[in-house]
mmCIF file of C-alpha atoms in Angstrom:
data_model
loop_
_atom_site.group_PDB
_atom_site.id
_atom_site.type_symbol
_atom_site.label_atom_id
_atom_site.label_comp_id
_atom_site.label_asym_id
_atom_site.label_seq_id
_atom_site.Cartn_x
_atom_site.Cartn_y
_atom_site.Cartn_z
ATOM 1 C CA MET A 1 -13.683 55.809 -29.987
ATOM 2 C CA THR A 2 -15.390 53.271 -27.704
ATOM 3 C CA ALA A 3 -15.597 49.593 -28.501
ATOM 4 C CA ALA A 4 -19.316 49.977 -29.086
ATOM 5 C CA GLY A 5 -18.725 52.789 -31.540
ATOM 6 C CA THR A 6 -16.137 50.784 -33.419
ATOM 7 C CA ARG A 7 -17.994 47.511 -33.696
ATOM 8 C CA GLY A 8 -21.582 48.607 -33.590
ATOM 9 C CA ALA A 9 -24.103 48.755 -30.757
ATOM 10 C CA GLY A 10 -26.409 46.259 -32.464
ATOM 11 C CA LEU A 11 -24.011 43.342 -32.875
ATOM 12 C CA ILE A 12 -26.253 40.548 -31.578
ATOM 13 C CA ALA A 13 -29.513 41.750 -33.133
ATOM 14 C CA GLY A 14 -27.679 42.234 -36.425
ATOM 15 C CA PHE A 15 -26.424 38.668 -36.304
ATOM 16 C CA VAL A 16 -29.939 37.390 -35.573
ATOM 17 C CA LEU A 17 -31.183 39.392 -38.564
ATOM 18 C CA ARG A 18 -28.484 37.793 -40.720
ATOM 19 C CA THR A 19 -29.417 34.330 -39.477
ATOM 20 C CA SER A 20 -33.078 35.071 -40.241
ATOM 21 C CA ARG A 21 -32.195 36.144 -43.783
ATOM 22 C CA GLU A 22 -30.044 33.071 -44.375
ATOM 23 C CA SER A 23 -32.925 30.834 -43.276
ATOM 24 C CA ILE A 24 -35.050 32.046 -46.237
ATOM 25 C CA PRO A 25 -32.421 32.112 -47.945
ATOM 26 C CA TYR A 26 -31.874 35.505 -49.587
ATOM 27 C CA SER A 27 -28.763 37.536 -50.287
ATOM 28 C CA GLN A 28 -28.173 40.898 -48.653
ATOM 29 C CA GLU A 29 -28.797 42.552 -52.008
ATOM 30 C CA GLU A 30 -32.146 40.786 -52.388
ATOM 31 C CA MET A 31 -33.217 41.734 -48.868
ATOM 32 C CA ALA A 32 -32.216 45.364 -49.390
ATOM 33 C CA GLU A 33 -34.293 45.518 -52.562
ATOM 34 C CA ILE A 34 -37.329 43.901 -50.910
ATOM 35 C CA LEU A 35 -37.155 46.266 -47.942
ATOM 36 C CA GLY A 36 -36.562 49.313 -50.116
ATOM 37 C CA VAL A 37 -33.238 50.360 -48.587
ATOM 38 C CA SER A 38 -29.698 50.627 -49.910
ATOM 39 C CA VAL A 39 -27.388 47.640 -49.680
ATOM 40 C CA ALA A 40 -25.105 49.693 -47.414
ATOM 41 C CA THR A 41 -27.986 50.393 -45.020
ATOM 42 C CA TYR A 42 -28.982 46.743 -44.869
ATOM 43 C CA GLN A 43 -25.379 45.625 -44.377
ATOM 44 C CA GLY A 44 -25.127 48.159 -41.543
ATOM 45 C CA TRP A 45 -28.095 46.493 -39.818
ATOM 46 C CA GLU A 46 -26.524 43.060 -40.003
ATOM 47 C CA SER A 47 -23.076 44.226 -38.894
ATOM 48 C CA GLY A 48 -24.493 46.201 -35.991
ATOM 49 C CA ARG A 49 -23.074 49.491 -37.240
ATOM 50 C CA ARG A 50 -26.668 50.662 -37.720
ATOM 51 C CA PRO A 51 -28.522 49.047 -34.786
ATOM 52 C CA ILE A 52 -31.968 47.903 -35.838
ATOM 53 C CA ALA A 53 -33.149 49.024 -32.392
ATOM 54 C CA ASN A 54 -32.563 52.598 -33.626
ATOM 55 C CA MET A 55 -35.014 52.175 -36.503
ATOM 56 C CA ARG A 56 -38.325 53.983 -36.355
ATOM 57 C CA SER A 57 -40.766 51.823 -34.413
ATOM 58 C CA SER A 58 -43.029 51.456 -37.453
ATOM 59 C CA ASP A 59 -40.098 50.320 -39.606
ATOM 60 C CA LEU A 60 -38.896 47.869 -36.984
ATOM 61 C CA LEU A 61 -42.393 46.438 -36.597
ATOM 62 C CA GLY A 62 -42.646 46.112 -40.368
ATOM 63 C CA LEU A 63 -39.308 44.289 -40.527
ATOM 64 C CA ARG A 64 -40.316 41.821 -37.840
ATOM 65 C CA ARG A 65 -43.567 41.065 -39.637
ATOM 66 C CA ARG A 66 -41.993 40.922 -43.077
ATOM 67 C CA LEU A 67 -39.359 38.336 -42.195
ATOM 68 C CA PRO A 68 -41.850 35.508 -41.404
ATOM 69 C CA ALA A 69 -43.868 36.424 -44.496
ATOM 70 C CA LEU A 70 -40.728 35.936 -46.584
ATOM 71 C CA GLY A 71 -40.211 32.481 -45.093
ATOM 72 C CA ALA A 72 -37.685 33.237 -42.338
ATOM 73 C CA ASP A 73 -37.403 30.745 -39.478
ATOM 74 C CA LEU A 74 -39.912 31.849 -36.832
ATOM 75 C CA ASP A 75 -37.762 30.560 -33.967
ATOM 76 C CA VAL A 76 -34.899 32.771 -35.132
ATOM 77 C CA VAL A 77 -37.060 35.852 -35.738
ATOM 78 C CA SER A 78 -38.481 35.459 -32.226
ATOM 79 C CA LEU A 79 -34.987 36.068 -30.816
ATOM 80 C CA LEU A 80 -34.829 39.658 -32.102
ATOM 81 C CA ASP A 81 -36.313 41.221 -28.954
ATOM 82 C CA ALA A 82 -33.956 39.329 -26.649
ATOM 83 C CA ALA A 83 -31.030 40.199 -28.925
ATOM 84 C CA MET A 84 -31.859 43.905 -28.753
ATOM 85 C CA ASP A 85 -32.165 43.663 -24.954
ATOM 86 C CA ALA A 86 -28.760 41.956 -24.769
ATOM 87 C CA ASP A 87 -27.248 44.602 -27.043
ATOM 88 C CA ARG A 88 -28.455 47.290 -24.643
ATOM 89 C CA VAL A 89 -26.811 45.579 -21.676
ATOM 90 C CA ILE A 90 -23.528 45.189 -23.550
ATOM 91 C CA GLU A 91 -23.651 48.709 -24.989
ATOM 92 C CA VAL A 92 -23.958 50.221 -21.502
ATOM 93 C CA ALA A 93 -20.818 48.340 -20.467
ATOM 94 C CA LEU A 94 -18.792 49.337 -23.534
ATOM 95 C CA ALA A 95 -20.086 52.893 -23.885
ATOM 96 C CA PRO A 96 -21.554 54.083 -20.554
ATOM 97 C CA PRO A 97 -24.567 56.397 -21.006
ATOM 98 C CA ARG A 98 -24.808 59.923 -19.659
ATOM 99 C CA HIS A 99 -25.344 60.363 -15.935
ATOM 100 C CA GLY A 100 -28.874 59.702 -14.725
ATOM 101 C CA VAL A 101 -29.856 57.180 -17.398
ATOM 102 C CA PRO A 102 -31.075 53.958 -15.708
ATOM 103 C CA HIS A 103 -29.040 50.824 -16.233
ATOM 104 C CA PRO A 104 -30.991 48.330 -18.398
ATOM 105 C CA LEU A 105 -30.475 45.606 -15.778
ATOM 106 C CA SER A 106 -32.428 47.750 -13.313
ATOM 107 C CA GLU A 107 -35.361 48.326 -15.663
ATOM 108 C CA TRP A 108 -36.680 44.804 -16.285
ATOM 109 C CA VAL A 109 -36.313 41.195 -15.181
ATOM 110 C CA HIS A 110 -34.372 39.583 -17.980
ATOM 111 C CA THR A 111 -35.328 36.205 -19.423
ATOM 112 C CA ARG A 112 -33.422 33.097 -20.446
ATOM 113 C CA ASP A 113 -33.402 34.262 -24.075
ATOM 114 C CA THR A 114 -31.646 37.490 -23.090
ATOM 115 C CA ALA A 115 -29.114 35.564 -21.004
ATOM 116 C CA HIS A 116 -28.532 33.185 -23.931
ATOM 117 C CA MET A 117 -27.906 36.126 -26.258
ATOM 118 C CA ILE A 118 -25.295 37.522 -23.869
ATOM 119 C CA ALA A 119 -23.673 34.090 -23.482
ATOM 120 C CA TRP A 120 -23.549 33.845 -27.289
ATOM 121 C CA ALA A 121 -21.612 37.113 -27.450
ATOM 122 C CA VAL A 122 -19.163 36.339 -24.650
ATOM 123 C CA ASN A 123 -18.369 32.662 -25.272
ATOM 124 C CA GLY A 124 -19.772 31.832 -28.712
ATOM 125 C CA SER A 125 -22.283 29.275 -27.402
ATOM 126 C CA PRO A 126 -25.378 29.545 -29.656
ATOM 127 C CA PRO A 127 -28.876 29.616 -28.158
ATOM 128 C CA PRO A 128 -30.647 26.217 -28.067
ATOM 129 C CA VAL A 129 -32.857 26.908 -31.098
ATOM 130 C CA LEU A 130 -29.756 27.389 -33.276
ATOM 131 C CA ARG A 131 -27.574 24.538 -32.039
ATOM 132 C CA ARG A 132 -28.931 21.891 -34.386
ATOM 133 C CA ARG A 133 -29.382 24.094 -37.425
ATOM 134 C CA PRO A 134 -26.943 23.621 -40.293
ATOM 135 C CA VAL A 135 -24.547 26.520 -40.849
ATOM 136 C CA PRO A 136 -24.990 27.893 -44.387
ATOM 137 C CA ALA A 137 -22.019 28.182 -46.703
ATOM 138 C CA ARG A 138 -20.593 31.686 -46.662
ATOM 139 C CA ARG A 139 -18.035 33.468 -48.784
ATOM 140 C CA GLY A 140 -14.824 34.598 -47.137
ATOM 141 C CA PRO A 141 -13.954 34.769 -43.425
ATOM 142 C CA VAL A 142 -17.377 35.353 -41.887
ATOM 143 C CA ALA A 143 -17.989 35.188 -38.131
ATOM 144 C CA SER A 144 -19.969 32.187 -36.904
ATOM 145 C CA ALA A 145 -21.252 34.022 -33.815
ATOM 146 C CA PRO A 146 -21.707 37.629 -32.631
ATOM 147 C CA ARG A 147 -18.559 37.393 -30.517
ATOM 148 C CA LEU A 148 -17.129 40.239 -28.512
ATOM 149 C CA THR A 149 -13.380 40.641 -28.775
ATOM 150 C CA PRO A 150 -11.244 39.635 -25.756
ATOM 151 C CA ASP A 151 -10.787 43.319 -24.855
ATOM 152 C CA GLU A 152 -14.529 43.937 -25.099
ATOM 153 C CA ARG A 153 -15.267 40.910 -22.922
ATOM 154 C CA ALA A 154 -12.827 42.165 -20.298
ATOM 155 C CA VAL A 155 -14.522 45.590 -20.264
ATOM 156 C CA PHE A 156 -17.983 44.010 -20.162
ATOM 157 C CA PHE A 157 -17.282 41.769 -17.176
ATOM 158 C CA ALA A 158 -15.360 44.480 -15.318
ATOM 159 C CA HIS A 159 -18.441 46.683 -15.742
ATOM 160 C CA LEU A 160 -20.716 43.947 -14.379
ATOM 161 C CA ARG A 161 -18.493 43.494 -11.335
ATOM 162 C CA ASP A 162 -18.374 47.239 -10.650
ATOM 163 C CA THR A 163 -22.136 47.492 -11.176
ATOM 164 C CA ALA A 164 -22.861 44.608 -8.808
ATOM 165 C CA GLU A 165 -20.613 46.074 -6.106
ATOM 166 C CA GLY A 166 -22.153 49.528 -6.448
ATOM 167 C CA ALA A 167 -25.743 48.265 -6.459
ATOM 168 C CA ALA A 168 -25.118 46.115 -3.361
ATOM 169 C CA CYS A 169 -24.847 49.349 -1.375
ATOM 170 C CA HIS A 170 -28.382 50.396 -2.372
ATOM 171 C CA ARG A 171 -30.835 47.848 -1.059
ATOM 172 C CA GLY A 172 -34.397 48.015 -2.337
ATOM 173 C CA GLU A 173 -34.174 49.909 -5.618
ATOM 174 C CA GLY A 174 -30.736 48.446 -6.338
ATOM 175 C CA SER A 175 -31.612 44.826 -5.590
ATOM 176 C CA LEU A 176 -32.697 43.907 -9.123
ATOM 177 C CA LEU A 177 -29.620 45.533 -10.652
ATOM 178 C CA HIS A 178 -27.352 43.859 -8.094
ATOM 179 C CA ARG A 179 -28.621 40.322 -8.518
ATOM 180 C CA GLN A 180 -28.797 40.461 -12.319
ATOM 181 C CA ALA A 181 -25.318 41.955 -12.699
ATOM 182 C CA LEU A 182 -23.905 39.399 -10.259
ATOM 183 C CA TYR A 183 -25.614 36.538 -12.083
ATOM 184 C CA LEU A 184 -24.330 37.608 -15.507
ATOM 185 C CA ALA A 185 -20.827 38.052 -14.086
ATOM 186 C CA SER A 186 -20.781 34.291 -13.468
ATOM 187 C CA TYR A 187 -20.695 33.791 -17.259
ATOM 188 C CA ASP A 188 -17.096 35.049 -17.316
ATOM 189 C CA PRO A 189 -14.877 32.067 -18.256
ATOM 190 C CA GLY A 190 -11.643 33.685 -17.070
ATOM 191 C CA ALA A 191 -9.891 32.032 -14.119
ATOM 192 C CA ASP A 192 -9.281 35.278 -12.231
ATOM 193 C CA ALA A 193 -12.761 36.565 -12.980
ATOM 194 C CA ALA A 194 -14.320 33.271 -11.890
ATOM 195 C CA SER A 195 -12.390 33.529 -8.619
ATOM 196 C CA TRP A 196 -13.681 37.077 -8.060
ATOM 197 C CA THR A 197 -17.231 36.057 -8.909
ATOM 198 C CA ALA A 198 -17.104 33.069 -6.579
ATOM 199 C CA HIS A 199 -15.794 35.301 -3.775
ATOM 200 C CA ALA A 200 -18.493 37.900 -4.424
ATOM 201 C CA LEU A 201 -21.204 35.259 -4.481
ATOM 202 C CA HIS A 202 -19.939 33.527 -1.356
ATOM 203 C CA SER A 203 -19.841 36.866 0.441
ATOM 204 C CA ARG A 204 -23.615 37.021 -0.092
ATOM 205 C CA ARG A 205 -24.270 33.476 1.121
ATOM 206 C CA GLY A 206 -25.974 34.911 4.169
ATOM 207 C CA VAL A 207 -29.088 35.582 2.095
ATOM 208 C CA LEU A 208 -29.307 31.843 1.381
ATOM 209 C CA VAL A 209 -30.063 30.814 4.950
ATOM 210 C CA GLY A 210 -33.624 32.157 5.138
ATOM 211 C CA ARG A 211 -36.456 29.639 5.171
ATOM 212 C CA GLY A 212 -39.438 29.986 2.875
ATOM 213 C CA TRP A 213 -40.115 33.363 1.325
ATOM 214 C CA THR A 214 -37.939 36.307 2.364
ATOM 215 C CA PRO A 215 -37.390 39.739 0.764
ATOM 216 C CA GLN A 216 -34.060 38.341 -0.480
ATOM 217 C CA TRP A 217 -35.610 35.226 -2.079
ATOM 218 C CA ALA A 218 -34.932 36.265 -5.690
ATOM 219 C CA GLU A 219 -31.364 37.330 -4.881
ATOM 220 C CA ALA A 220 -30.749 34.053 -3.043
ATOM 221 C CA ARG A 221 -32.011 32.051 -6.009
ATOM 222 C CA SER A 222 -29.759 33.943 -8.440
ATOM 223 C CA ILE A 223 -26.746 33.489 -6.165
ATOM 224 C CA ALA A 224 -27.406 29.768 -5.734
ATOM 225 C CA THR A 225 -27.771 29.160 -9.477
ATOM 226 C CA ALA A 226 -24.666 31.242 -10.258
ATOM 227 C CA LEU A 227 -22.639 29.223 -7.730
ATOM 228 C CA ALA A 228 -23.879 26.029 -9.363
ATOM 229 C CA ARG A 229 -22.630 27.298 -12.714
ATOM 230 C CA LEU A 230 -19.234 27.869 -11.105
ATOM 231 C CA GLY A 231 -19.153 24.253 -9.934
ATOM 232 C CA ASP A 232 -20.600 24.491 -6.411
ATOM 233 C CA PRO A 233 -24.099 22.949 -6.450
ATOM 234 C CA GLN A 234 -24.504 22.643 -2.662
ATOM 235 C CA PRO A 235 -26.002 26.147 -2.145
ATOM 236 C CA LEU A 236 -28.636 25.393 -4.787
ATOM 237 C CA TRP A 237 -29.487 22.067 -3.129
ATOM 238 C CA ASP A 238 -29.763 23.901 0.202
ATOM 239 C CA PHE A 239 -31.884 26.655 -1.347
ATOM 240 C CA ILE A 240 -34.371 24.122 -2.718
ATOM 241 C CA GLU A 241 -34.567 22.488 0.708
ATOM 242 C CA ARG A 242 -34.854 25.670 2.772
ATOM 243 C CA SER A 243 -36.555 28.255 0.602
ATOM 244 C CA MET A 244 -38.830 26.280 -1.708
ATOM 245 C CA ALA A 245 -39.789 22.863 -0.361
ATOM 246 C CA ASP A 246 -42.705 22.987 2.106
ATOM 247 C CA SER A 247 -43.142 26.737 1.540
ATOM 248 C CA ASP A 248 -46.193 27.744 -0.473
ATOM 249 C CA ASP A 249 -44.811 31.238 -1.085
ATOM 250 C CA GLY A 250 -41.430 29.837 -2.120
ATOM 251 C CA GLU A 251 -43.000 27.344 -4.527
ATOM 252 C CA VAL A 252 -45.228 30.035 -6.046
ATOM 253 C CA ALA A 253 -42.254 32.352 -6.506
ATOM 254 C CA ASN A 254 -40.243 29.589 -8.173
ATOM 255 C CA LEU A 255 -43.011 28.679 -10.626
ATOM 256 C CA ASN A 256 -43.634 32.324 -11.482
ATOM 257 C CA TYR A 257 -39.918 32.926 -11.982
ATOM 258 C CA TRP A 258 -39.613 29.923 -14.300
ATOM 259 C CA ALA A 259 -42.688 31.071 -16.211
ATOM 260 C CA LEU A 260 -41.005 34.388 -16.988
ATOM 261 C CA TRP A 261 -37.561 32.853 -17.578
ATOM 262 C CA LEU A 262 -38.897 30.337 -20.107
ATOM 263 C CA GLY A 263 -41.280 32.695 -21.881
ATOM 264 C CA ALA A 264 -44.607 31.475 -20.496
ATOM 265 C CA ILE A 265 -45.115 35.015 -19.169
ATOM 266 C CA GLN A 266 -45.039 37.296 -22.201
ATOM 267 C CA ARG A 267 -45.366 40.686 -20.548
ATOM 268 C CA PRO A 268 -42.102 42.318 -19.423
ATOM 269 C CA GLN A 269 -41.741 42.588 -15.650
ATOM 270 C CA ALA A 270 -40.236 45.755 -14.192
ATOM 271 C CA ASN A 271 -39.279 44.143 -10.873
ATOM 272 C CA ASP A 272 -39.543 40.923 -8.879
ATOM 273 C CA ALA A 273 -43.021 41.610 -7.470
ATOM 274 C CA PHE A 274 -44.639 39.270 -10.025
ATOM 275 C CA MET A 275 -43.143 36.301 -8.153
ATOM 276 C CA ARG A 276 -45.622 36.872 -5.290
ATOM 277 C CA ASP A 277 -48.684 36.400 -7.520
ATOM 278 C CA ARG A 278 -50.352 33.385 -5.916
ATOM 279 C CA ALA A 279 -53.099 33.347 -8.560
ATOM 280 C CA MET A 280 -50.480 32.563 -11.255
ATOM 281 C CA LYS A 281 -52.982 33.737 -13.855
ATOM 282 C CA ASP A 282 -50.540 35.223 -16.358
ATOM 283 C CA TRP A 283 -49.144 31.959 -17.698
ATOM 284 C CA ASP A 284 -50.274 28.592 -18.987
ATOM 285 C CA PRO A 285 -49.043 25.479 -17.115
ATOM 286 C CA VAL A 286 -48.676 23.445 -20.346
ATOM 287 C CA THR A 287 -46.441 26.152 -21.840
ATOM 288 C CA LEU A 288 -44.270 26.134 -18.722
ATOM 289 C CA LEU A 289 -44.037 22.333 -18.715
ATOM 290 C CA ARG A 290 -43.008 22.387 -22.382
ATOM 291 C CA GLY A 291 -40.263 24.890 -21.609
ATOM 292 C CA LEU A 292 -38.989 22.772 -18.720
ATOM 293 C CA VAL A 293 -39.023 19.577 -20.788
ATOM 294 C CA HIS A 294 -37.180 21.123 -23.723
ATOM 295 C CA GLY A 295 -34.738 23.110 -21.628
ATOM 296 C CA ILE A 296 -33.668 20.739 -18.868
ATOM 297 C CA HIS A 297 -30.093 21.413 -17.819
ATOM 298 C CA GLN A 298 -28.283 18.311 -16.575
ATOM 299 C CA ALA A 299 -25.388 20.088 -14.862
ATOM 300 C CA PRO A 300 -25.060 19.399 -11.102
ATOM 301 C CA GLY A 301 -27.502 21.499 -9.128
ATOM 302 C CA PHE A 302 -29.469 22.690 -12.133
ATOM 303 C CA VAL A 303 -30.984 19.277 -12.790
ATOM 304 C CA ASP A 304 -32.194 19.231 -9.185
ATOM 305 C CA LEU A 305 -33.849 22.615 -9.682
ATOM 306 C CA TYR A 306 -35.526 21.391 -12.880
ATOM 307 C CA ALA A 307 -36.620 18.186 -11.165
ATOM 308 C CA HIS A 308 -38.142 20.021 -8.216
ATOM 309 C CA THR A 309 -39.917 22.516 -10.472
ATOM 310 C CA VAL A 310 -41.454 19.788 -12.654
ATOM 311 C CA TRP A 311 -42.568 17.940 -9.539
ATOM 312 C CA ALA A 312 -44.067 21.118 -8.002
ATOM 313 C CA LEU A 313 -45.830 22.016 -11.263
ATOM 314 C CA LEU A 314 -47.448 18.567 -11.467
ATOM 315 C CA GLU A 315 -48.424 18.780 -7.798
ATOM 316 C CA LYS A 316 -50.033 22.170 -8.363
ATOM 317 C CA HIS A 317 -51.841 21.101 -11.558
ATOM 318 C CA ARG A 318 -52.636 17.409 -11.230
ATOM 319 C CA TRP A 319 -54.574 17.483 -14.508
ATOM 320 C CA LEU A 320 -51.466 18.503 -16.414
ATOM 321 C CA PRO A 321 -50.419 15.027 -17.652
ATOM 322 C CA LEU A 322 -53.810 14.699 -19.338
ATOM 323 C CA ALA A 323 -53.182 17.914 -21.297
ATOM 324 C CA ALA A 324 -49.465 17.430 -21.959
ATOM 325 C CA GLY A 325 -49.971 15.105 -24.931
ATOM 326 C CA ASP A 326 -46.740 14.628 -26.852
ATOM 327 C CA LEU A 327 -44.689 15.896 -23.892
ATOM 328 C CA LEU A 328 -45.460 12.803 -21.823
ATOM 329 C CA ARG A 329 -43.174 10.440 -23.749
ATOM 330 C CA THR A 330 -40.311 12.930 -23.763
ATOM 331 C CA LEU A 331 -40.668 13.684 -20.055
ATOM 332 C CA THR A 332 -40.938 9.983 -19.200
ATOM 333 C CA ARG A 333 -37.748 9.248 -21.135
ATOM 334 C CA GLN A 334 -35.936 12.155 -19.496
ATOM 335 C CA THR A 335 -37.083 11.071 -16.054
ATOM 336 C CA THR A 336 -35.844 7.518 -16.636
ATOM 337 C CA GLU A 337 -32.451 8.746 -17.834
ATOM 338 C CA LEU A 338 -32.065 11.110 -14.893
ATOM 339 C CA LEU A 339 -33.012 8.439 -12.362
ATOM 340 C CA ASP A 340 -30.290 6.235 -13.861
ATOM 341 C CA ASP A 341 -27.772 9.010 -13.217
ATOM 342 C CA GLY A 342 -26.134 8.815 -9.806
ATOM 343 C CA ALA A 343 -25.507 12.584 -9.549
ATOM 344 C CA LEU A 344 -28.973 13.490 -8.258
ATOM 345 C CA SER A 345 -29.605 14.678 -4.727
ATOM 346 C CA GLU A 346 -31.801 12.518 -2.528
ATOM 347 C CA ARG A 347 -34.680 15.008 -2.823
ATOM 348 C CA ALA A 348 -34.434 15.171 -6.618
ATOM 349 C CA ARG A 349 -34.411 11.376 -6.875
ATOM 350 C CA ARG A 350 -37.493 11.142 -4.662
ATOM 351 C CA GLU A 351 -39.358 13.831 -6.597
ATOM 352 C CA LEU A 352 -38.445 12.429 -10.012
ATOM 353 C CA SER A 353 -39.656 9.009 -8.895
ATOM 354 C CA ALA A 354 -42.987 10.593 -7.990
ATOM 355 C CA VAL A 355 -43.080 12.299 -11.415
ATOM 356 C CA TYR A 356 -42.315 8.991 -13.141
ATOM 357 C CA TYR A 357 -45.171 7.169 -11.416
ATOM 358 C CA ARG A 358 -47.540 10.077 -11.984
ATOM 359 C CA LEU A 359 -46.792 9.965 -15.711
ATOM 360 C CA GLY A 360 -47.206 6.183 -15.767
ATOM 361 C CA GLU A 361 -50.754 6.588 -14.562
ATOM 362 C CA HIS A 362 -51.594 8.426 -17.789
ATOM 363 C CA ASP A 363 -49.839 6.212 -20.383
#
């Protein structure tokens, strides 16, 4: 029996469901009675043995609407879609589908929430909305995260590496699958795996040298951010300098990508074509700014990408500080703290200084 069959193909979504229930708080027995199912069925949903993604669409929709009505934490309930997406990615690795079925990483551009769900399963790091929430008291030895076992993690990352290598041979239709598999492979904490990932990423460094927009722009961005996660921020600094700064198409692509990544774009995107939308009509600038302010990542390289994106967003929408309201104080404080940090690149320091003075004009 495969690992997915043993542990359940809905592990992450089941854990999110459990966290939603505990936020009310109700017992499993109470929830089963309210939903009109047996306790065994409900327990199967939470354990992942009965993936909630396999429910009838009407039942799943009813569950998602019922949870908020019962008082469940809306931020937790909102993670259900990303959790089901992450479960699909992991399930394909642990129990490969029949031949001809598309890989889920080739079907849509995944978001930060999906990546966070996968990170939660492979290293136990909870998504940001759960990090400050108190952990409820539980009876007996109950898992604190939807963790894969060490063997499952090894299979999962081996699958990502094989998938990335195979997709690299099929440019065009395989580009989305390649870059997303390669990016997720950089989450592997193992020393040997990190070495492989770094080698694989460095072997693709040639796509990083293009200036402005190129057909490999999205792949180059994913490679640069993955290398930064592995401790090499220089490619990301270079990417900002070469492929975003002073390039209208590059700046547009970056803002559109962030809008999807942070949830400002709600509609799923089947490929990377949305990044070329110069009208940028599918997202609200205030929503994107809020996501950037609340999600800023201070690791080397990433903070420079955040800094440049905030600067570019304020340059594109000069009215934004007037509409940002409560975000202004938080962003001003963050900017001050980052400028006091000596780890910034020269460009990031210059752009954050411009952001700081722009905000000061609206105090």
